[in-house]
Amino acid sequence: MKALLLESIHPFAESILREAGFEVETRTGALDEPELIDALQGVDVVGIRSKTEITPTVLEKAGGLTAIGAFCIGTNQIALDDAATRGIATFNAPFSNTRSVVELAIAEIIAMARRLTEKDSSLHKGVWDKNSKGSHEIRGRKLGIVGYGNIGSQLSVVAEMLGLQVYFYDTDDKLAMGNAHRCGSLDELLETAEVITLHVDGRAGNAGFFGAEQFAKMRPRSLFLNLSRGFVVDYDSLRENLLSGHIAGAAVDVFPTEPKKRGEAFESPLQGIPNVILTPHVGGSTEEAQEDIGRFVAGKLRDYVERGTTTLSVNLPSLTLEERAGAGEGRRITHLHRNTPGVLAKVNSILAEHGVNIEGQLLNTRGENGYVVTDVAQLPDAAITDLRAMPETIQLRIIG
Ligand SMILES: NC(=O)c1ccc[n+]([C@@H]2O[C@H](COP(=O)([O-])OP(=O)(O)OC[C@H]3O[C@@H](n4cnc5c(N)ncnc54)[C@H](O)[C@@H]3O)[C@@H](O)[C@H]2O)c1
């Protein structure tokens, strides 16, 4: 098997794949469409980050791809449905930078409460502004988390360890961590907390969901953070609330439009306002997160190729599979198919016709695709031919 890793993916990924027996080629940059199509000839597994686009044309012309690893969080750069239709499993790293985002949020809450950016900038200008006015401890303060998913719930745990009282609101019914208090509505949270931090996901319905009405409901002189998605907040309204003093400070890491490249110019209505911390979408950008992304995604690619495991795949039905018992003797058939009634019965009747003994079998479906994995004691070539010839078959792999 051959793997191509683009965009300077962490070396952990290369070593995991090499250990699993892959021949690995690495490149530092992203490739455009024609270059990528060329580079993918003879490649089984490709690893990319956010700058390489895997379009329907790339998938059509790439030939023999088995899996794609997105060594990042987002997968917008990949034609996921097309990949699924061609039986190409895609994996990403949804949790690898959770802790990094949480730590930045905590640092920013303390920095805003102590007005650190103002003190820092005064002293750099030679002004010794030693005074305690407007500087606060965070101990005992009420933190309001909007969106209690991977990041929100981990922030809840770390914030409690620092003595904050945690309140949260989530549209889903989430388990409260530690002593965190669930609010029944966003309004209840806004009226209670002194620091509001957004960690909602990027679903379309969240566009502009936090604006003038929500800022007005926040307690006077509270702090506001957004490290989720830029388009969920009305930043003009945040600016007005900062200038009027209703909001005492803000930390913003994500923006509705962000420069594509490092060094490009950037503009925001929040620039130049005191006690406002602006960061260039670096919440999850740490060396530790990159290392974990390399480990996590390479592990998923290896497990898919070696065992057929699709756990946490973003486009195929999920199956968690153990290594085949009695390795070396039997074989594992992974059969990705169009999800129509009777496919499992057909697979099993083909195996029965050829006298194949089934040792174990698992099935799962996702939208238009079904995935059945069957461990067998022996497998004649004729059975493989018949399974491959089924009109519903998208991809058949024999492992072992
Ligand atoms: N700044 C960064 O560098 C960085 C890094 C990683 C993730 N993120 C962003 O952080 C956000 C959270 O990531 P996550 O991994 O915790 O996601 P997640 O999917 O685990 O959690 C999101 C939570 O928000 C809830 N939610 C969605 N809409 C809501 C609404 N309108 N009101 C209340 N709750 C709502 C969901 O039910 C879910 O529990 C995402 O938008 C992600 O893109 C940013």
Coordinates of C-alpha atoms and ligand atoms in Angstrom, one line a residue:
M1 CA 0.0 0.0 0.0
K2 CA 1.2 3.5 -0.8
A3 CA 0.4 6.6 1.2
L4 CA 0.9 10.2 0.1
L5 CA 1.0 12.8 2.9
L6 CA 0.8 16.5 1.8
E7 CA 1.0 19.9 3.6
S8 CA 3.7 19.0 6.2
I9 CA 1.6 16.6 8.2
H10 CA 3.2 15.8 11.6
P11 CA 5.9 13.1 11.3
F12 CA 3.9 10.9 13.8
A13 CA 1.6 10.1 10.9
E14 CA 4.4 8.9 8.7
S15 CA 5.9 6.7 11.3
I16 CA 2.5 5.1 12.2
L17 CA 1.8 4.3 8.5
R18 CA 5.4 3.0 7.9
E19 CA 5.1 0.8 10.9
A20 CA 1.9 -0.6 9.4
G21 CA 3.8 -1.5 6.2
F22 CA 2.9 1.5 4.0
E23 CA 5.3 3.0 1.6
V24 CA 5.0 6.7 2.5
E25 CA 5.8 9.8 0.3
T26 CA 5.6 13.2 2.1
R27 CA 5.4 16.7 0.6
T28 CA 5.4 20.0 2.3
G29 CA 2.9 22.0 0.3
A30 CA -0.6 21.6 -1.1
L31 CA -1.2 20.5 -4.7
D32 CA -3.7 22.0 -7.2
E33 CA -6.1 19.8 -9.1
P34 CA -4.0 18.6 -12.0
E35 CA -0.9 18.1 -9.8
L36 CA -2.9 16.2 -7.3
I37 CA -4.4 13.9 -9.9
D38 CA -0.9 13.1 -11.2
A39 CA 0.5 12.6 -7.7
L40 CA -2.4 10.2 -6.7
Q41 CA -1.7 7.6 -9.4
G42 CA -0.9 4.4 -7.6
V43 CA -1.7 5.9 -4.2
D44 CA -4.0 4.0 -1.8
V45 CA -4.2 6.5 1.0
V46 CA -3.9 10.3 0.9
G47 CA -3.4 12.7 3.8
I48 CA -4.2 16.4 3.5
R49 CA -4.8 19.4 5.6
S50 CA -7.1 22.3 4.8
K51 CA -5.4 23.7 1.7
T52 CA -5.7 20.6 -0.7
E53 CA -9.1 20.3 -2.4
I54 CA -10.3 16.8 -3.2
T55 CA -12.9 17.5 -5.8
P56 CA -15.2 15.1 -7.7
T57 CA -12.8 15.4 -10.7
V58 CA -9.8 14.4 -8.5
L59 CA -11.7 11.4 -7.1
E60 CA -12.8 10.4 -10.6
K61 CA -9.3 10.6 -12.1
A62 CA -7.3 9.4 -9.0
G63 CA -8.2 5.8 -9.6
G64 CA -7.4 3.5 -6.8
L65 CA -7.8 5.6 -3.6
T66 CA -9.0 3.6 -0.6
A67 CA -9.1 6.2 2.1
I68 CA -8.6 10.0 2.7
G69 CA -7.2 11.4 5.9
A70 CA -8.1 15.0 6.7
F71 CA -5.3 15.9 9.2
C72 CA -7.4 18.8 10.6
I73 CA -10.9 19.3 11.9
G74 CA -12.8 20.6 8.9
T75 CA -13.7 18.4 5.9
N76 CA -15.3 21.1 3.6
Q77 CA -12.3 20.7 1.2
I78 CA -13.3 17.2 0.4
A79 CA -16.2 16.0 -1.9
L80 CA -17.4 13.7 0.9
D81 CA -20.5 12.3 -0.8
D82 CA -18.6 11.6 -4.0
A83 CA -15.9 9.8 -2.0
A84 CA -18.6 7.7 -0.3
T85 CA -20.2 6.8 -3.6
R86 CA -16.8 5.5 -4.7
G87 CA -16.3 3.7 -1.4
I88 CA -13.4 5.9 -0.3
A89 CA -13.5 6.3 3.5
T90 CA -12.7 9.7 4.9
F91 CA -11.5 10.4 8.4
N92 CA -10.6 13.7 10.3
A93 CA -9.6 14.6 13.9
P94 CA -12.6 16.1 15.6
F95 CA -11.2 16.2 19.2
S96 CA -7.4 16.6 18.8
N97 CA -7.4 20.4 19.5
T98 CA -10.2 20.5 22.1
R99 CA -7.8 21.1 25.0
S100 CA -5.9 23.8 23.1
V101 CA -9.1 25.8 22.5
V102 CA -10.1 25.4 26.2
E103 CA -6.7 26.6 27.4
L104 CA -6.9 29.7 25.2
A105 CA -10.4 30.5 26.4
I106 CA -9.2 30.2 30.1
A107 CA -6.1 32.4 29.4
E108 CA -8.3 35.0 27.7
I109 CA -10.9 35.1 30.5
I110 CA -8.1 35.8 33.0
A111 CA -6.4 38.3 30.7
M112 CA -9.7 40.2 30.2
A113 CA -10.6 40.2 33.9
R114 CA -7.1 41.6 34.7
R115 CA -7.1 44.0 31.7
L116 CA -3.7 42.5 30.8
T117 CA -3.6 43.7 27.2
E118 CA -4.0 47.3 28.4
K119 CA -1.3 47.0 31.1
D120 CA 1.0 45.3 28.6
S121 CA 0.5 47.9 25.9
S122 CA 1.0 50.8 28.4
L123 CA 4.3 49.5 29.7
H124 CA 5.6 48.8 26.2
K125 CA 4.9 52.5 25.6
G126 CA 6.9 53.4 28.8
V127 CA 3.8 54.2 31.0
W128 CA 3.9 52.7 34.5
D129 CA 0.1 52.3 35.1
K130 CA 0.1 50.4 38.4
N131 CA -3.5 50.3 39.7
S132 CA -6.1 47.7 40.6
K133 CA -9.2 49.5 39.3
G134 CA -11.2 47.3 37.0
S135 CA -9.0 44.2 37.6
H136 CA -10.7 41.2 39.0
E137 CA -10.0 37.6 40.1
I138 CA -12.0 35.0 38.2
R139 CA -12.5 32.8 41.3
G140 CA -16.2 32.6 42.1
R141 CA -17.3 34.3 38.9
K142 CA -20.2 32.9 36.9
L143 CA -19.1 31.5 33.5
G144 CA -21.8 30.9 30.9
I145 CA -21.0 28.4 28.2
V146 CA -23.2 28.3 25.0
G147 CA -22.7 25.0 23.3
Y148 CA -21.7 22.2 25.6
G149 CA -20.1 19.8 23.1
N150 CA -16.4 18.6 23.1
I151 CA -15.0 22.0 23.8
G152 CA -17.7 23.5 26.0
S153 CA -17.9 20.5 28.3
Q154 CA -14.1 20.3 28.7
L155 CA -13.9 24.0 29.4
S156 CA -16.6 23.4 32.0
V157 CA -14.3 21.0 33.9
V158 CA -11.1 23.1 33.7
A159 CA -13.0 26.3 34.6
E160 CA -14.5 24.7 37.7
M161 CA -11.0 23.6 38.8
L162 CA -10.1 27.4 38.8
G163 CA -13.1 28.2 41.0
L164 CA -15.5 29.5 38.4
Q165 CA -19.2 28.7 38.8
V166 CA -20.2 27.1 35.5
Y167 CA -23.6 27.5 33.8
F168 CA -24.3 26.2 30.3
Y169 CA -26.9 26.2 27.6
D170 CA -27.1 23.6 24.8
T171 CA -29.9 22.9 22.3
D172 CA -29.3 19.2 23.0
D173 CA -29.9 17.5 26.4
K174 CA -26.2 17.3 27.6
L175 CA -24.9 15.7 30.7
A176 CA -23.7 18.4 33.1
M177 CA -20.0 17.8 34.1
G178 CA -19.0 18.3 37.8
N179 CA -21.2 20.9 39.5
A180 CA -22.1 22.7 36.3
H181 CA -25.7 24.1 36.1
R182 CA -27.8 23.5 33.0
C183 CA -29.9 26.5 32.0
G184 CA -33.3 25.9 30.3
S185 CA -32.8 28.7 27.8
L186 CA -30.2 31.0 26.3
D187 CA -31.9 34.0 28.0
E188 CA -31.6 32.4 31.4
L189 CA -27.9 31.9 30.8
L190 CA -27.3 35.4 29.5
E191 CA -29.1 36.9 32.5
T192 CA -27.1 34.8 35.0
A193 CA -23.5 34.6 33.8
E194 CA -20.8 37.3 34.0
V195 CA -18.7 35.8 31.2
I196 CA -20.3 34.4 28.1
T197 CA -18.3 32.1 25.8
L198 CA -19.6 30.6 22.6
H199 CA -18.7 27.0 21.6
V200 CA -21.6 26.1 19.2
D201 CA -21.1 24.2 16.0
G202 CA -21.2 25.7 12.5
R203 CA -24.6 24.5 11.4
A204 CA -26.3 26.9 9.0
G205 CA -29.1 27.8 11.5
N206 CA -26.4 29.3 13.8
A207 CA -25.6 32.1 11.4
G208 CA -26.0 35.5 13.2
F209 CA -27.7 33.8 16.2
F210 CA -25.8 36.1 18.7
G211 CA -26.6 39.7 18.0
A212 CA -28.0 43.0 19.5
E213 CA -30.9 41.2 21.3
Q214 CA -28.5 38.7 23.0
F215 CA -25.9 41.4 23.9
A216 CA -28.7 43.5 25.5
K217 CA -29.7 40.6 27.7
M218 CA -26.2 40.0 29.0
R219 CA -25.4 41.4 32.5
P220 CA -23.8 44.9 32.4
R221 CA -19.9 44.9 32.4
S222 CA -19.8 41.2 31.5
L223 CA -17.1 39.6 29.3
F224 CA -17.7 37.9 25.9
L225 CA -15.7 35.3 24.0
N226 CA -16.2 33.6 20.6
L227 CA -13.8 30.8 19.7
S228 CA -16.4 28.9 17.7
R229 CA -17.3 30.3 14.2
G230 CA -17.1 33.8 13.0
F231 CA -20.5 33.9 11.3
V232 CA -22.5 33.2 14.5
V233 CA -21.9 36.7 15.9
D234 CA -22.9 40.2 14.8
Y235 CA -19.6 41.9 15.4
D236 CA -20.9 45.4 14.6
S237 CA -23.3 45.0 17.5
L238 CA -20.5 43.7 19.7
R239 CA -18.5 46.8 18.8
E240 CA -21.4 49.1 19.9
N241 CA -21.7 47.2 23.2
L242 CA -18.0 47.5 23.9
L243 CA -17.9 51.2 23.1
S244 CA -20.9 51.9 25.3
G245 CA -19.3 49.9 28.1
H246 CA -22.1 47.4 28.4
I247 CA -19.6 44.7 27.6
A248 CA -16.4 45.1 29.5
G249 CA -14.1 43.0 27.3
A250 CA -14.1 40.6 24.4
A251 CA -11.9 37.8 23.1
V252 CA -12.5 36.8 19.5
D253 CA -10.6 34.1 17.5
V254 CA -12.9 33.6 14.6
F255 CA -14.3 35.9 12.0
P256 CA -17.0 35.8 9.2
T257 CA -14.2 36.3 6.6
E258 CA -10.7 35.3 7.3
P259 CA -7.6 35.8 5.2
K260 CA -6.6 32.7 3.3
K261 CA -2.9 33.1 3.8
R262 CA -0.5 34.1 6.5
G263 CA 0.5 37.7 6.2
E264 CA -2.6 38.9 4.3
A265 CA -4.3 42.1 5.4
F266 CA -7.2 41.8 7.9
E267 CA -10.0 44.2 9.0
S268 CA -12.6 43.9 11.7
P269 CA -14.9 46.4 13.4
L270 CA -13.3 45.2 16.7
Q271 CA -9.9 46.5 16.0
G272 CA -8.5 49.2 18.2
I273 CA -11.0 48.8 21.1
P274 CA -9.4 48.5 24.6
N275 CA -9.7 45.2 26.4
V276 CA -10.4 43.3 23.2
I277 CA -8.2 40.4 22.4
L278 CA -8.1 39.4 18.7
T279 CA -6.4 36.2 17.6
P280 CA -6.1 34.8 14.0
H281 CA -8.1 31.6 14.5
V282 CA -5.4 30.0 16.6
G283 CA -7.6 28.4 19.3
G284 CA -6.7 24.9 18.1
S285 CA -3.3 25.7 16.7
T286 CA -0.7 24.2 19.0
E287 CA 2.2 21.8 18.4
E288 CA 0.5 19.4 20.8
A289 CA -2.8 19.5 18.8
Q290 CA -0.8 18.9 15.5
E291 CA 0.9 15.9 17.0
D292 CA -2.3 14.5 18.2
I293 CA -4.0 15.0 14.8
G294 CA -1.1 13.1 13.2
R295 CA -1.5 10.2 15.6
F296 CA -5.3 10.1 15.5
V297 CA -5.9 10.3 11.8
A298 CA -3.0 8.0 10.8
G299 CA -4.4 5.5 13.3
K300 CA -7.8 5.7 11.8
L301 CA -6.4 5.2 8.2
R302 CA -4.3 2.2 9.4
D303 CA -7.3 0.6 11.2
Y304 CA -9.5 1.0 8.2
V305 CA -6.9 -0.6 5.8
E306 CA -5.9 -3.4 8.2
R307 CA -9.3 -4.2 9.8
G308 CA -12.0 -2.4 7.9
T309 CA -12.8 -0.3 11.0
T310 CA -14.8 2.9 10.0
T311 CA -15.3 4.3 13.5
L312 CA -15.6 8.1 13.3
S313 CA -15.5 8.1 9.5
V314 CA -17.2 11.2 8.3
N315 CA -18.7 9.6 5.2
L316 CA -19.2 5.9 5.7
P317 CA -21.3 3.8 8.0
S318 CA -19.5 3.3 11.3
L319 CA -18.3 -0.1 12.4
T320 CA -15.8 -0.8 15.1
L321 CA -14.0 -4.1 14.4
E322 CA -11.6 -6.1 16.4
E323 CA -8.6 -7.8 14.8
R324 CA -9.7 -11.0 13.2
A325 CA -9.4 -13.9 15.7
G326 CA -7.1 -16.6 14.5
A327 CA -5.3 -14.2 12.1
G328 CA -3.6 -15.9 9.2
E329 CA -6.2 -18.6 8.8
G330 CA -9.5 -17.0 7.8
R331 CA -10.3 -13.8 5.8
R332 CA -12.4 -10.7 6.3
I333 CA -14.7 -9.4 3.6
T334 CA -15.6 -5.7 3.8
H335 CA -18.5 -5.0 1.5
L336 CA -19.7 -1.4 0.9
H337 CA -22.9 -1.3 -1.0
R338 CA -25.9 0.7 -2.0
N339 CA -28.3 0.6 0.9
T340 CA -31.3 -1.2 -0.6
P341 CA -33.4 -4.0 0.9
G342 CA -32.1 -7.5 0.8
V343 CA -28.3 -6.9 0.3
L344 CA -27.3 -8.8 3.4
A345 CA -29.4 -11.8 2.4
K346 CA -27.8 -11.7 -1.1
V347 CA -24.2 -11.6 0.4
N348 CA -25.0 -14.5 2.7
S349 CA -26.7 -16.6 0.0
I350 CA -23.6 -16.1 -2.3
L351 CA -21.4 -17.3 0.6
A352 CA -23.7 -20.2 1.3
E353 CA -23.7 -21.3 -2.4
H354 CA -19.9 -21.5 -2.2
G355 CA -19.9 -23.4 1.1
V356 CA -18.3 -20.6 3.0
N357 CA -18.7 -20.8 6.8
I358 CA -19.4 -17.3 8.4
E359 CA -17.6 -16.8 11.7
G360 CA -18.8 -13.3 12.4
Q361 CA -20.7 -10.5 10.7
L362 CA -21.5 -6.9 11.4
L363 CA -23.7 -4.5 9.4
N364 CA -24.3 -0.8 9.6
T365 CA -25.9 1.7 7.2
R366 CA -25.6 5.5 6.7
G367 CA -27.9 7.3 4.2
E368 CA -27.5 5.7 0.8
N369 CA -24.6 3.3 1.9
G370 CA -24.5 0.0 3.8
Y371 CA -21.4 -1.6 5.1
V372 CA -21.2 -5.3 6.0
V373 CA -18.1 -7.0 7.3
T374 CA -17.9 -10.7 7.3
D375 CA -15.2 -13.0 8.8
V376 CA -15.0 -16.3 7.1
A377 CA -12.9 -19.5 7.6
Q378 CA -12.1 -19.8 3.9
L379 CA -13.1 -17.9 0.7
P380 CA -13.0 -19.4 -2.8
D381 CA -12.2 -16.9 -5.7
A382 CA -15.5 -17.7 -7.3
A383 CA -17.3 -16.2 -4.2
I384 CA -15.3 -13.1 -4.5
T385 CA -16.2 -12.8 -8.2
D386 CA -19.9 -13.2 -7.4
L387 CA -19.8 -10.6 -4.5
R388 CA -18.0 -8.2 -6.8
A389 CA -20.6 -8.7 -9.5
M390 CA -23.6 -7.8 -7.3
P391 CA -25.2 -4.6 -8.8
E392 CA -25.4 -3.1 -5.3
T393 CA -21.6 -3.5 -4.6
I394 CA -19.7 -0.2 -4.4
Q395 CA -16.4 -1.6 -3.0
L396 CA -15.3 -5.1 -1.9
R397 CA -12.0 -5.6 0.0
I398 CA -10.6 -8.9 1.2
I399 CA -8.4 -8.5 4.3
G400 CA -6.1 -11.3 5.3
Ligands
LIG1 N1 -11.0 28.5 17.3 C1 -10.5 27.4 16.9 O1 -9.4 27.3 16.5 C2 -11.4 26.2 16.9 C3 -10.8 24.9 17.0 C4 -11.7 23.8 17.1 C5 -13.1 24.0 17.0 N2 -13.6 25.2 16.8 C6 -15.0 25.4 16.7 O2 -15.6 25.3 18.1 C7 -17.0 24.9 18.0 C8 -17.3 23.8 19.0 O3 -16.5 22.7 18.6 P1 -16.9 21.3 19.3 O4 -15.9 20.3 18.9 O5 -17.1 21.4 20.8 O6 -18.3 21.0 18.6 P2 -19.4 20.0 19.1 O7 -20.2 19.6 17.9 O8 -18.8 18.9 19.9 O9 -20.3 20.9 20.1 C9 -21.1 21.9 19.6 C10 -22.3 22.0 20.6 O10 -23.1 23.1 20.4 C11 -24.5 22.8 20.5 N3 -25.2 23.8 19.8 C12 -25.3 24.0 18.5 N4 -26.0 25.1 18.2 C13 -26.4 25.6 19.4 C14 -27.1 26.8 19.7 N5 -27.6 27.6 18.8 N6 -27.3 27.0 21.0 C15 -26.8 26.2 22.0 N7 -26.1 25.1 21.7 C16 -25.9 24.8 20.4 C17 -24.6 21.4 20.0 O11 -25.7 20.7 20.4 C18 -23.3 20.8 20.5 O12 -23.4 20.2 21.8 C19 -17.2 24.6 16.5 O13 -17.9 25.6 15.9 C20 -15.8 24.4 15.9 O14 -15.8 24.7 14.6 C21 -12.8 26.3 16.8

